[in-house]
CSV table of C-alpha atoms in Angstrom, one decimal:
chain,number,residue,atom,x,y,z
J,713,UNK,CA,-10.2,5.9,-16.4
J,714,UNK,CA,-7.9,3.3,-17.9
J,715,UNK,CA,-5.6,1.1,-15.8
J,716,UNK,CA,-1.6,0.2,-16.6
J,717,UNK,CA,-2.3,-1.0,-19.9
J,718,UNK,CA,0.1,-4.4,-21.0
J,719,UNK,CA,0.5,-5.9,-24.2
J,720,UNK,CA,1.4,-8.5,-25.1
J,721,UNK,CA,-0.7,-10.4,-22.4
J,722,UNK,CA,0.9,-13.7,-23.9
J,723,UNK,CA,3.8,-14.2,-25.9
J,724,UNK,CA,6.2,-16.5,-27.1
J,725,UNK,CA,9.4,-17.2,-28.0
J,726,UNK,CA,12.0,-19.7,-28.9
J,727,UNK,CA,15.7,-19.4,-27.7
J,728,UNK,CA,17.5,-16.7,-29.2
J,729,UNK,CA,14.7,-14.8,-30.4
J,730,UNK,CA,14.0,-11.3,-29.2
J,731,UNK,CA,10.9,-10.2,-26.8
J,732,UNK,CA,9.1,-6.9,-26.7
J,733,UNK,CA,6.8,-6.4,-23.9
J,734,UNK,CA,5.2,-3.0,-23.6
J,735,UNK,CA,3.7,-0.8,-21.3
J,736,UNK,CA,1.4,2.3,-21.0
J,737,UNK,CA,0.7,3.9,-17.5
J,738,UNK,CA,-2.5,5.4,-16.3
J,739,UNK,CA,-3.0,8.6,-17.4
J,740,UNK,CA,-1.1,11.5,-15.7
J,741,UNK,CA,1.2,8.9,-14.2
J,742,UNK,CA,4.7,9.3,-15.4
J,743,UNK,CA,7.1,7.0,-13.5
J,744,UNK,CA,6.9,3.6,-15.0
J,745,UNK,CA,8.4,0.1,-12.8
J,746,UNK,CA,8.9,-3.1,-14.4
J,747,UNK,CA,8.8,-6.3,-11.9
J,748,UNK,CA,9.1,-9.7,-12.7
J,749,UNK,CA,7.3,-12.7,-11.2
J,750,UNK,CA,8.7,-16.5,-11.6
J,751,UNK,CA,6.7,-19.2,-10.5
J,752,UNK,CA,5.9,-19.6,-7.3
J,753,UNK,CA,8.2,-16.3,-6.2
J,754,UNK,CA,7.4,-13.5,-5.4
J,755,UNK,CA,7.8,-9.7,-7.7
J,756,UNK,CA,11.3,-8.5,-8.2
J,757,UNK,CA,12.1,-5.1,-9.2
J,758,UNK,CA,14.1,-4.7,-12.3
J,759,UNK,CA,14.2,-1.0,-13.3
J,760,UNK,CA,12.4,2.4,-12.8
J,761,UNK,CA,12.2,5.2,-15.8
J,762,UNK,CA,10.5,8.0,-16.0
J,763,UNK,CA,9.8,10.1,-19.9
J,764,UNK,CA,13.4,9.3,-21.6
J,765,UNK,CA,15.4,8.3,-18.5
J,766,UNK,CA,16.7,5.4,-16.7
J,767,UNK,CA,16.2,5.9,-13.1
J,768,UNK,CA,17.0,2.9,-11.2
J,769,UNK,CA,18.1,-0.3,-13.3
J,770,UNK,CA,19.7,-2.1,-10.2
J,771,UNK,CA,17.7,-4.9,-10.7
J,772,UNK,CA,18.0,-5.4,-14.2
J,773,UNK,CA,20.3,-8.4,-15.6
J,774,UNK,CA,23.5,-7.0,-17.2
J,775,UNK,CA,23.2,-8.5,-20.5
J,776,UNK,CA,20.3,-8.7,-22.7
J,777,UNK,CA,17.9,-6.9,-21.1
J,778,UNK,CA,17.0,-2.9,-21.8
J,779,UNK,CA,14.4,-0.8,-21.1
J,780,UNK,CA,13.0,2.7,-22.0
J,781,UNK,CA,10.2,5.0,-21.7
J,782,UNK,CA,10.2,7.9,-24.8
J,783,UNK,CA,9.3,11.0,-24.9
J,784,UNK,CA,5.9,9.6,-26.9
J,785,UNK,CA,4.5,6.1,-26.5
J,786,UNK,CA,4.8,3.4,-23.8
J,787,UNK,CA,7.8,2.1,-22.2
J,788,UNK,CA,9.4,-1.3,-23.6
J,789,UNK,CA,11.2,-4.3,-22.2
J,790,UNK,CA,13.2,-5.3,-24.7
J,791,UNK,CA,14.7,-9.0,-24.1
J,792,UNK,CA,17.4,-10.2,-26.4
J,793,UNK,CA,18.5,-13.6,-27.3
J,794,UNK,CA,15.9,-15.3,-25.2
J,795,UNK,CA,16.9,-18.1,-22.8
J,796,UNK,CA,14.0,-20.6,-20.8
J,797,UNK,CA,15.0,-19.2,-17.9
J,798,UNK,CA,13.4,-16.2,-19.1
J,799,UNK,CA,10.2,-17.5,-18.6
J,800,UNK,CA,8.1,-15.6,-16.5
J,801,UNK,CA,5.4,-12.9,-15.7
J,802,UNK,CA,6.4,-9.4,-16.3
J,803,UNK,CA,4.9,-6.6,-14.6
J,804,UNK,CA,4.8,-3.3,-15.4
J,805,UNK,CA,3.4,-0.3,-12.6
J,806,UNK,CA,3.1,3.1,-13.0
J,807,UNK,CA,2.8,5.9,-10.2
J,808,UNK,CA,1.9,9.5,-9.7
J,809,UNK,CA,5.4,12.1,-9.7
J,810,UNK,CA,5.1,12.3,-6.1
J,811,UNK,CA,3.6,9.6,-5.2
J,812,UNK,CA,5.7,6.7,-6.0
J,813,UNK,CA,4.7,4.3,-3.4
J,814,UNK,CA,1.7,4.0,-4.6
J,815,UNK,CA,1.7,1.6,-7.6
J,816,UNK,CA,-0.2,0.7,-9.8
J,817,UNK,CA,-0.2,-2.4,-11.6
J,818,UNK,CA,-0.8,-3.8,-15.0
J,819,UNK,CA,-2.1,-7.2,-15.7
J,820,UNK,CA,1.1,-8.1,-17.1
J,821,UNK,CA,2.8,-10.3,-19.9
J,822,UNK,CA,3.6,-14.0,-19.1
J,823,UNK,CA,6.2,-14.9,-21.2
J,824,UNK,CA,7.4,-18.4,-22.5
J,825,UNK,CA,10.3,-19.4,-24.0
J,826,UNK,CA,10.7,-22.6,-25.8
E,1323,UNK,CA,18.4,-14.7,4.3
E,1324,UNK,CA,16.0,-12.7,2.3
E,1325,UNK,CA,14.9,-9.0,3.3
E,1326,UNK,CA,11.2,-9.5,3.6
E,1327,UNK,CA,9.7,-13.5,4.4
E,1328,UNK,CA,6.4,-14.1,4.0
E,1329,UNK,CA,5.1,-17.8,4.6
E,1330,UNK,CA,3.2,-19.1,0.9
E,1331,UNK,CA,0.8,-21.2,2.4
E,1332,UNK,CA,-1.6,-22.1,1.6
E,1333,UNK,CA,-3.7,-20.9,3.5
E,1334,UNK,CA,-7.8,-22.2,4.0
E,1335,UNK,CA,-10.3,-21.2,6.1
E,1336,UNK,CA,-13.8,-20.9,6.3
E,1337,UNK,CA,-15.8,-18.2,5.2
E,1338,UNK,CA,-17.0,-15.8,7.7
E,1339,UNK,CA,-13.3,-16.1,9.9
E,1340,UNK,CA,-10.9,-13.8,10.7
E,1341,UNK,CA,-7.7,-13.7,8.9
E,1342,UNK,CA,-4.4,-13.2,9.9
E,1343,UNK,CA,-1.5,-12.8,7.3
E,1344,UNK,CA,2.1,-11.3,7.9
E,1345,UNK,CA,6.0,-10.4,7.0
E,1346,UNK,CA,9.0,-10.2,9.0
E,1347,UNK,CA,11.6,-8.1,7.1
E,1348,UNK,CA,15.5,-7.8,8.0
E,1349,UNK,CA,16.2,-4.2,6.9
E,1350,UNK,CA,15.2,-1.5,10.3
E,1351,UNK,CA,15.4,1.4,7.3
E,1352,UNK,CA,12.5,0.4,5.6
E,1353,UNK,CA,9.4,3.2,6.2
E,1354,UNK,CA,6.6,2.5,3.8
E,1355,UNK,CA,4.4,-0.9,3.9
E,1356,UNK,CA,1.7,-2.0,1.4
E,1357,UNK,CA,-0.5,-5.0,0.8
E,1358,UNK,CA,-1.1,-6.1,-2.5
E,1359,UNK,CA,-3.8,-8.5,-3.4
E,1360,UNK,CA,-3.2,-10.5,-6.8
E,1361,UNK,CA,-6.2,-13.3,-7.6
E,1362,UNK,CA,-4.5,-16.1,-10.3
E,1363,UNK,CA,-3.2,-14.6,-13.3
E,1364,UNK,CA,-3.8,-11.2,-13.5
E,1365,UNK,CA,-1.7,-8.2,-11.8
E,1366,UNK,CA,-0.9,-6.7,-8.5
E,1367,UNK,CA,-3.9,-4.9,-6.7
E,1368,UNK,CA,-2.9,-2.2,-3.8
E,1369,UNK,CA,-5.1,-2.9,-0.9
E,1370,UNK,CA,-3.5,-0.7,2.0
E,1371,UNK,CA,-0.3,1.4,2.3
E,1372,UNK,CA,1.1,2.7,5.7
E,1373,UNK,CA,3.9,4.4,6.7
E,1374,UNK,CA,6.3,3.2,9.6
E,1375,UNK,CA,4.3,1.9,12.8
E,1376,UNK,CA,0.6,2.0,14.0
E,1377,UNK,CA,-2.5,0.6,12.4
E,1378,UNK,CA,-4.2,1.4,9.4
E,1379,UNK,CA,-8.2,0.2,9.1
E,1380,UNK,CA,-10.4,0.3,5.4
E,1381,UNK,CA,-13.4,-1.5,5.4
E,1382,UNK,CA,-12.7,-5.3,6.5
E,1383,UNK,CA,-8.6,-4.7,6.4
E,1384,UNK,CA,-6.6,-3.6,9.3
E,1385,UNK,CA,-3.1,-3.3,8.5
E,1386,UNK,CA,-0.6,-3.4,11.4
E,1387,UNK,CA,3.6,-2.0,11.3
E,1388,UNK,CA,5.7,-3.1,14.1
E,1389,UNK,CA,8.7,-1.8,13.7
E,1390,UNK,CA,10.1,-2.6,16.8
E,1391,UNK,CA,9.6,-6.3,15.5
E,1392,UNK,CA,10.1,-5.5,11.8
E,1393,UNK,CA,7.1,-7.8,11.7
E,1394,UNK,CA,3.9,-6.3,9.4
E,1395,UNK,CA,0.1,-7.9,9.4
E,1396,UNK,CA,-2.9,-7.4,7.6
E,1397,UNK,CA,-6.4,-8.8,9.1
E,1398,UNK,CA,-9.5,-9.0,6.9
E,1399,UNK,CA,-12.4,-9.8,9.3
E,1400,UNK,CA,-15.6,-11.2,8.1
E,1401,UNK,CA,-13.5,-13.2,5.0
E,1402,UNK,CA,-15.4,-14.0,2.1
E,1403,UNK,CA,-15.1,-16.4,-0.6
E,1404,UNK,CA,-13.9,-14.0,-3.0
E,1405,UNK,CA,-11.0,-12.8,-0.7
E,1406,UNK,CA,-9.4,-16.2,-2.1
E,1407,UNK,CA,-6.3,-14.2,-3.6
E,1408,UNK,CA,-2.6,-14.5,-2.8
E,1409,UNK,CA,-1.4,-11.5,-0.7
E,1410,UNK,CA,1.5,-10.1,-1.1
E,1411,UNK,CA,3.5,-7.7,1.3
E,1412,UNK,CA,5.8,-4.9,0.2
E,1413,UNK,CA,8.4,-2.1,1.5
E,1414,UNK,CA,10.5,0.5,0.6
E,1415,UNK,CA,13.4,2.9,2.0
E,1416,UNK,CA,12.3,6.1,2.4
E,1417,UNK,CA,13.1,7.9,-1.0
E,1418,UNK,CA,13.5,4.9,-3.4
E,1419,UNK,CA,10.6,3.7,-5.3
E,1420,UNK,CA,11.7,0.2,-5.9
E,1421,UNK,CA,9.2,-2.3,-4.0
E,1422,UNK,CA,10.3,-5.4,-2.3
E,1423,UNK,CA,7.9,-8.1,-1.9
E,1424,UNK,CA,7.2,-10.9,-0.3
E,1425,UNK,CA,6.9,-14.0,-1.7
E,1426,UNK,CA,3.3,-14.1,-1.2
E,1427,UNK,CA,0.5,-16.3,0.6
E,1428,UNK,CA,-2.6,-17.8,-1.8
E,1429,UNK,CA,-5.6,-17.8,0.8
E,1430,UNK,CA,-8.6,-19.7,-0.1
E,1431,UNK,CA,-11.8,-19.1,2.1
E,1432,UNK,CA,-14.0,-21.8,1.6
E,1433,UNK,CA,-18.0,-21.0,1.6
């Protein structure tokens, strides 16, 4: 029985290059979460989608950043013209339809920018 | 001020004690509490999730709600060397699925 499955676990990136971080839930899980961890800080939400819709993007930044979750295939974080202060660890969780407090992390994909 | 504090440590103590870790959180409408255990560089790991106040036990974890307070706490008793984690506490309103955390506290339980 698989876990939240991340890939990348490491990538990067110079300035103003795109990043493409992907994510497949566990199986039967179909809401999909995105966090992001900087150093020494805690996990802040970013968005929630569940199969081909955006849920909850409060927490995403307003430019360069975009997210989906297709009908087929995992969900992506796409992140455009990459800055340093990009740099982080981004974590993706998946939950059950009706129970979406319980989350369920991935290892995630820590993400440097140069 | 942020909505849930959580002190980062660290935090050492020696193997067999009893450990005491907690959050104080500004926002009364929060109803759901969890724990999440994360050892150095991998991913969140749900330990306990409760709803509003009382106690929760599982295995060595008790996991207390206040709400009274807004004040949460998680014990693990009998702490062992490979409880060395940081733990991180996290909410949510009733009906919306995004988690707030805590910043975290690393624990190290020395042998």
């Amino acid at each position: 029985n698989a876990g939240v499955m991340q890939n990348p676990r490491h990538l990067v990136r110079r300035r103003g290059q795109e990043a493409r971080l992907r994510c497949s839930p566990m199986k039967g899980h179909s809401h999909v979460y995105w966090y992001r961890q900087l150093p020494e800080e805690g996990l802040k939400f970013m968005v929630y989608l569940q199969k081909e819709n955006i849920i909850d993007e409060s927490g995403m930044p307003k430019e360069r950043f975009s997210a989906e979750f297709p009908k087929e295939g995992p969900s992506i974080l796409r992140i455009q013209q990459v800055v340093r202060g990009d740099s982080a660890a981004y974590f993706c969780a998946s939950s059950p339809p009706t129970l979406y407090n319980e989350q369920f992390f991935g290892p995630g994909t820590r993400l440097t920018v140069l | 001020q942020k909505e849930v504090e959580q002190d980062p440590g660290p935090l050492s103590v020696p193997e067999g004690a009893i450990v005491s870790l907690n959050c104080t959180y500004s926002n009364s409408a929060f109803q759901y509490f969890m724990w999440y255990r994360q050892y150095s560089r991998k991913g969140p790991e749900l330990l306990m999730y409760t709803y509003s106040s009382g106690n929760k036990e599982d295995g060595r974890f008790t996991a207390q709600v206040d709400k009274s307070s807004k004040y949460i706490s998680l014990f693990i008793r009998d702490s062992q060397p490979s409880d060395s984690a940081t733990y991180l506490c996290a909410m949510n309103l009733q009906g919306a699925q995004k988690l707030v955390f805590g910043q975290g506290t690393r624990l190290t339980i020395n042998p």
